[in-house]
CSV table of C-alpha atoms in Angstrom, one decimal:
chain,number,residue,atom,x,y,z
A,47,UNK,CA,-11.8,8.0,10.5
A,48,UNK,CA,-11.3,8.3,7.0
A,49,UNK,CA,-14.5,6.0,6.1
A,50,UNK,CA,-17.0,9.0,4.4
A,51,UNK,CA,-14.3,10.2,1.6
A,52,UNK,CA,-14.8,9.3,-1.5
A,53,UNK,CA,-12.5,7.4,-3.5
A,54,UNK,CA,-12.3,10.9,-5.7
A,55,UNK,CA,-11.5,12.8,-2.7
A,56,UNK,CA,-8.8,10.5,-1.6
A,57,UNK,CA,-7.5,11.0,-4.9
A,58,UNK,CA,-7.0,14.5,-4.9
A,59,UNK,CA,-5.1,14.2,-1.3
A,60,UNK,CA,-2.6,12.0,-3.5
A,61,UNK,CA,-2.0,14.4,-6.2
A,62,UNK,CA,-1.7,17.5,-3.9
A,63,UNK,CA,0.7,15.5,-1.6
A,64,UNK,CA,3.0,14.6,-4.3
A,65,UNK,CA,2.6,18.6,-5.7
A,66,UNK,CA,3.6,19.5,-2.2
A,67,UNK,CA,6.5,17.2,-1.9
A,68,UNK,CA,8.2,17.8,-5.1
A,69,UNK,CA,11.8,18.4,-3.3
A,70,UNK,CA,10.8,14.9,-1.6
A,71,UNK,CA,9.6,12.8,-4.2
A,72,UNK,CA,13.3,11.2,-5.0
A,73,UNK,CA,12.8,9.6,-1.4
A,74,UNK,CA,9.3,8.5,-1.6
A,75,UNK,CA,7.5,5.9,-2.7
A,76,UNK,CA,3.8,5.9,-2.6
A,77,UNK,CA,3.0,2.6,-1.6
A,78,UNK,CA,-0.3,1.0,0.3
A,79,UNK,CA,-3.8,0.5,-1.4
A,80,UNK,CA,-3.4,3.5,-4.5
A,81,UNK,CA,-0.8,1.4,-5.9
A,82,UNK,CA,-2.6,-0.6,-7.9
A,83,UNK,CA,-5.0,1.9,-9.1
A,84,UNK,CA,-1.7,3.9,-10.3
A,85,UNK,CA,-0.7,1.2,-12.0
A,86,UNK,CA,-4.5,1.1,-13.8
A,87,UNK,CA,-4.1,4.7,-14.4
A,88,UNK,CA,-0.4,4.4,-15.8
A,89,UNK,CA,-1.4,1.7,-17.9
A,90,UNK,CA,-4.6,3.4,-19.2
A,91,UNK,CA,-6.6,-0.2,-18.1
A,92,UNK,CA,-9.7,-0.2,-16.5
A,93,UNK,CA,-9.7,1.0,-12.5
A,94,UNK,CA,-9.2,-0.9,-10.1
A,95,UNK,CA,-12.3,-1.7,-7.5
A,96,UNK,CA,-11.2,-2.0,-4.4
A,97,UNK,CA,-10.1,1.6,-2.9
A,98,UNK,CA,-8.1,2.6,0.2
A,99,UNK,CA,-9.4,5.8,2.3
A,100,UNK,CA,-5.7,6.9,3.2
A,101,UNK,CA,-2.6,7.7,1.3
A,102,UNK,CA,0.6,5.9,2.3
A,103,UNK,CA,4.3,6.6,1.0
A,104,UNK,CA,7.7,4.8,2.3
A,105,UNK,CA,10.8,6.3,3.3
A,106,UNK,CA,14.1,5.9,4.7
A,107,UNK,CA,15.4,5.6,8.3
A,108,UNK,CA,16.8,9.0,7.6
A,109,UNK,CA,15.5,12.0,5.5
A,110,UNK,CA,17.2,14.8,4.7
A,111,UNK,CA,16.0,18.5,4.9
A,112,UNK,CA,15.4,19.0,0.9
A,113,UNK,CA,15.1,22.9,-0.3
A,114,UNK,CA,13.7,25.7,2.6
A,115,UNK,CA,10.8,23.6,4.2
A,116,UNK,CA,10.4,20.0,5.8
A,117,UNK,CA,7.9,17.3,5.2
A,118,UNK,CA,5.9,18.2,7.9
A,119,UNK,CA,6.4,22.3,6.9
A,120,UNK,CA,5.5,21.4,3.1
A,121,UNK,CA,2.0,19.2,4.4
A,122,UNK,CA,1.0,22.3,6.5
A,123,UNK,CA,1.9,25.0,3.9
A,124,UNK,CA,-0.2,22.7,1.2
A,125,UNK,CA,-3.6,22.9,4.0
A,126,UNK,CA,-2.9,19.6,5.7
A,127,UNK,CA,-3.0,19.4,9.5
A,128,UNK,CA,0.0,17.8,11.3
A,129,UNK,CA,-1.1,16.5,14.8
A,130,UNK,CA,0.5,13.8,17.0
A,131,UNK,CA,-1.7,9.8,17.3
A,132,UNK,CA,-1.2,7.6,20.2
A,133,UNK,CA,-0.1,4.8,17.1
A,134,UNK,CA,-0.5,5.9,13.9
A,135,UNK,CA,-3.0,3.8,11.8
A,136,UNK,CA,-0.1,1.4,10.7
A,137,UNK,CA,0.7,0.3,14.4
A,138,UNK,CA,-2.9,0.1,15.2
A,139,UNK,CA,-3.9,-1.4,12.4
A,140,UNK,CA,-1.6,-4.6,13.9
A,141,UNK,CA,-3.0,-4.4,17.1
A,142,UNK,CA,0.3,-3.0,19.1
A,143,UNK,CA,-0.3,0.4,21.2
A,144,UNK,CA,2.9,2.2,21.2
A,145,UNK,CA,4.8,5.5,21.2
A,146,UNK,CA,3.6,8.6,19.6
A,147,UNK,CA,3.7,8.9,16.1
A,148,UNK,CA,2.8,12.3,13.5
A,149,UNK,CA,0.0,12.5,11.7
A,150,UNK,CA,-0.7,14.0,8.7
A,151,UNK,CA,-4.5,14.8,7.6
A,152,UNK,CA,-6.6,16.1,5.4
A,153,UNK,CA,-10.2,17.6,6.7
A,154,UNK,CA,-13.0,19.5,5.7
A,155,UNK,CA,-16.0,18.5,8.0
A,156,UNK,CA,-16.4,15.6,8.6
A,157,UNK,CA,-14.2,14.4,6.1
A,158,UNK,CA,-10.3,13.1,7.2
A,159,UNK,CA,-8.1,11.3,5.1
A,160,UNK,CA,-4.5,10.5,6.5
A,161,UNK,CA,-1.3,10.5,4.8
A,162,UNK,CA,0.9,8.6,6.2
A,163,UNK,CA,4.5,7.5,6.6
A,164,UNK,CA,6.2,4.2,7.2
A,165,UNK,CA,9.9,3.2,7.6
A,166,UNK,CA,11.9,0.0,7.6
A,167,UNK,CA,12.1,-2.2,10.6
A,168,UNK,CA,15.0,-3.9,10.6
A,169,UNK,CA,16.7,-6.4,13.7
A,170,UNK,CA,14.7,-8.2,15.6
A,171,UNK,CA,12.6,-5.8,17.4
A,172,UNK,CA,8.9,-5.3,17.6
A,173,UNK,CA,7.4,-2.5,15.0
A,174,UNK,CA,8.2,0.9,16.7
A,175,UNK,CA,8.5,4.7,15.5
A,176,UNK,CA,11.2,6.4,14.3
A,177,UNK,CA,11.9,10.0,13.9
A,178,UNK,CA,13.7,10.7,10.2
A,179,UNK,CA,13.5,14.7,10.0
A,180,UNK,CA,12.5,17.1,12.6
A,181,UNK,CA,8.4,17.3,13.5
A,182,UNK,CA,8.4,14.2,11.3
A,183,UNK,CA,8.0,10.5,13.9
A,184,UNK,CA,6.4,7.5,11.9
A,185,UNK,CA,5.4,4.2,12.2
A,186,UNK,CA,8.4,1.8,11.3
A,187,UNK,CA,7.4,-1.7,10.6
A,188,UNK,CA,9.1,-4.8,8.9
A,189,UNK,CA,9.1,-6.0,5.1
A,190,UNK,CA,8.7,-1.9,4.4
A,191,UNK,CA,12.2,-2.5,2.6
A,192,UNK,CA,10.8,-4.5,0.0
A,193,UNK,CA,8.7,-1.6,-0.6
A,194,UNK,CA,11.6,0.7,-1.0
A,195,UNK,CA,14.4,-1.9,-2.5
A,196,UNK,CA,12.3,-2.5,-5.6
A,197,UNK,CA,10.7,0.3,-7.8
A,198,UNK,CA,9.5,1.8,-11.2
A,199,UNK,CA,8.8,5.6,-11.4
A,200,UNK,CA,5.6,6.9,-13.2
A,201,UNK,CA,4.8,10.3,-14.4
A,202,UNK,CA,0.7,10.8,-14.1
A,203,UNK,CA,-1.4,14.4,-14.1
A,204,UNK,CA,-3.8,14.6,-11.7
A,205,UNK,CA,-6.1,17.2,-10.0
A,206,UNK,CA,-5.2,18.1,-6.8
A,207,UNK,CA,-7.7,19.5,-3.6
A,208,UNK,CA,-7.7,23.5,-5.6
A,209,UNK,CA,-8.5,22.5,-8.8
A,210,UNK,CA,-5.4,22.9,-10.2
A,211,UNK,CA,-4.1,19.8,-13.4
A,212,UNK,CA,-0.9,18.9,-11.5
A,213,UNK,CA,1.9,16.1,-13.5
A,214,UNK,CA,4.0,14.4,-10.9
A,215,UNK,CA,6.9,12.2,-11.5
A,216,UNK,CA,6.9,9.7,-8.5
A,217,UNK,CA,7.8,6.0,-7.1
A,218,UNK,CA,5.5,3.1,-6.8
A,219,UNK,CA,6.6,-0.3,-5.7
A,220,UNK,CA,7.0,-2.7,-8.5
A,221,UNK,CA,4.4,-5.3,-8.7
A,222,UNK,CA,5.7,-7.6,-7.7
A,223,UNK,CA,7.2,-6.2,-4.3
A,224,UNK,CA,3.9,-4.9,-3.6
A,225,UNK,CA,2.6,-8.5,-3.8
A,226,UNK,CA,5.2,-10.0,-1.9
A,227,UNK,CA,4.8,-7.3,0.7
A,228,UNK,CA,1.1,-8.3,1.1
A,229,UNK,CA,1.2,-11.9,1.1
A,230,UNK,CA,3.5,-11.2,4.6
A,231,UNK,CA,1.4,-8.6,6.0
A,232,UNK,CA,-1.9,-9.7,5.9
A,233,UNK,CA,-1.5,-12.8,8.1
A,234,UNK,CA,-0.4,-10.1,10.9
A,235,UNK,CA,-3.1,-7.9,11.0
A,236,UNK,CA,-6.1,-8.2,13.6
A,237,UNK,CA,-8.1,-6.3,11.6
A,238,UNK,CA,-10.9,-8.6,8.8
A,239,UNK,CA,-11.2,-5.8,7.2
A,240,UNK,CA,-7.6,-4.8,6.4
A,241,UNK,CA,-6.9,-8.6,5.7
A,242,UNK,CA,-9.6,-8.7,3.2
A,243,UNK,CA,-8.0,-5.5,1.3
A,244,UNK,CA,-4.7,-6.7,1.4
A,245,UNK,CA,-6.0,-10.1,-0.3
A,246,UNK,CA,-8.6,-7.6,-2.5
A,247,UNK,CA,-5.5,-6.0,-3.7
A,248,UNK,CA,-3.3,-9.0,-5.0
A,249,UNK,CA,-6.5,-10.6,-6.6
A,250,UNK,CA,-6.8,-7.2,-8.4
A,251,UNK,CA,-3.4,-7.9,-9.9
A,252,UNK,CA,-3.6,-11.3,-10.7
A,253,UNK,CA,-7.0,-10.5,-12.7
A,254,UNK,CA,-5.1,-8.7,-15.1
A,255,UNK,CA,-3.0,-10.8,-17.4
A,256,UNK,CA,0.2,-9.0,-17.7
A,257,UNK,CA,1.0,-7.6,-14.3
A,258,UNK,CA,0.2,-11.3,-13.2
A,259,UNK,CA,2.4,-12.3,-16.1
A,260,UNK,CA,5.5,-9.5,-14.4
A,261,UNK,CA,4.9,-10.6,-10.9
A,262,UNK,CA,4.9,-15.0,-11.3
A,263,UNK,CA,8.2,-13.4,-13.1
A,264,UNK,CA,9.3,-11.9,-10.8
A,265,UNK,CA,8.9,-11.8,-7.2
A,266,UNK,CA,11.1,-15.0,-6.7
A,267,UNK,CA,14.0,-12.9,-7.8
A,268,UNK,CA,12.5,-10.0,-5.7
A,269,UNK,CA,12.0,-12.3,-2.6
A,270,UNK,CA,15.7,-13.5,-3.0
A,271,UNK,CA,17.6,-10.0,-2.1
A,272,UNK,CA,15.8,-10.6,1.4
A,273,UNK,CA,15.6,-12.7,4.5
A,274,UNK,CA,15.1,-16.7,3.3
A,275,UNK,CA,12.3,-17.4,5.7
A,276,UNK,CA,9.9,-14.3,4.3
A,277,UNK,CA,9.2,-16.0,1.1
A,278,UNK,CA,8.5,-19.1,2.6
A,279,UNK,CA,6.6,-17.5,4.7
A,280,UNK,CA,4.7,-15.7,2.0
A,281,UNK,CA,3.9,-18.7,0.3
A,282,UNK,CA,2.5,-20.7,3.6
A,283,UNK,CA,0.4,-17.5,4.2
A,284,UNK,CA,-1.7,-17.5,0.8
A,285,UNK,CA,-1.3,-21.3,1.2
A,286,UNK,CA,-3.4,-21.9,4.6
A,287,UNK,CA,-5.6,-18.8,3.5
A,288,UNK,CA,-6.7,-20.5,0.4
A,289,UNK,CA,-6.4,-23.8,1.6
A,290,UNK,CA,-10.4,-24.8,0.6
A,291,UNK,CA,-13.3,-22.6,-0.7
A,292,UNK,CA,-14.0,-22.1,2.7
A,293,UNK,CA,-10.8,-21.2,4.2
A,294,UNK,CA,-9.9,-17.6,5.2
A,295,UNK,CA,-8.6,-16.2,2.7
A,296,UNK,CA,-11.8,-16.3,-0.1
A,297,UNK,CA,-14.0,-14.9,2.4
A,298,UNK,CA,-12.1,-12.0,3.4
A,299,UNK,CA,-11.5,-11.2,-0.1
A,300,UNK,CA,-15.5,-12.1,-1.0
A,301,UNK,CA,-15.8,-9.1,1.9
A,302,UNK,CA,-14.8,-6.5,-0.1
A,303,UNK,CA,-17.2,-7.2,-2.8
A,304,UNK,CA,-20.4,-5.8,-1.6
A,305,UNK,CA,-21.8,-6.1,-4.6
A,306,UNK,CA,-21.3,-9.5,-5.8
A,307,UNK,CA,-22.6,-12.8,-4.6
A,308,UNK,CA,-20.0,-13.5,-1.6
A,309,UNK,CA,-20.2,-17.5,-2.9
A,310,UNK,CA,-19.7,-16.8,-6.1
A,311,UNK,CA,-16.8,-14.1,-5.3
A,312,UNK,CA,-14.9,-16.4,-2.9
A,313,UNK,CA,-14.7,-19.4,-5.4
A,314,UNK,CA,-13.5,-16.8,-7.8
A,315,UNK,CA,-10.6,-15.9,-5.6
A,316,UNK,CA,-9.8,-19.1,-4.7
A,317,UNK,CA,-9.2,-19.9,-7.7
A,318,UNK,CA,-6.9,-17.6,-8.4
A,319,UNK,CA,-5.0,-17.5,-6.0
A,320,UNK,CA,-4.8,-21.2,-6.2
A,321,UNK,CA,-3.9,-20.8,-9.8
A,322,UNK,CA,-1.3,-18.7,-8.7
A,323,UNK,CA,0.5,-20.6,-6.2
A,324,UNK,CA,0.9,-23.7,-8.8
A,325,UNK,CA,3.0,-21.2,-10.6
A,326,UNK,CA,5.6,-19.9,-7.8
A,327,UNK,CA,8.9,-21.1,-7.8
């Protein structure tokens, strides 16, 4: 559905949503594939090569009303459609059919860009969905609490869909939290493309020395604030995926770089992840 949206359009969707949700920016954490790109903008470093076709935001299980409008009404007022999906992107990505969730979309012609909310899943249950505010039912997913618990605030200016320049101050996960979560989630996905994107986002972060240093120095401390099996699972997932140059990890990662020679890209990804794994505590 969102595959035909250009990165520039999705970027404008992000800044339009941030502008519309100003009253809620203290509650929301922008997550998903735009996180590395947001850090690149913040650091004024080269752009990230792999882009997401949607915008994702994490929020706590109960979201109070801020100001006069709820989230769904604020997004409608900004020109988004608010619909009901039979599963939502996040649950569909794991291959599990769940009860309906709220789907917020920017539509123009054949272009559709989802703005997706997720919330943490606690306990031993399967991924589900939760009413977090009137008119807003969102997927509840394992590991989302990592993204909410470890954040950094950024202030960035961007262009909205209407061409307005807008500066927003909002939260994103720390780089260690983002990498930890992606390393846990990719192994549970059913889509090879989504697995590859998760790994490509980690690869892009590890390719920037200053970001890699932050991840290596902070990931064990971040993981220590969550169930101990999660960090073991994170390392196991990557060890298994990057056991050899011909393992699934290098192949899935290389698929995200169609302009590169697949064998060369896979070899480089293997070397980057193996070096990273040897430095983990």
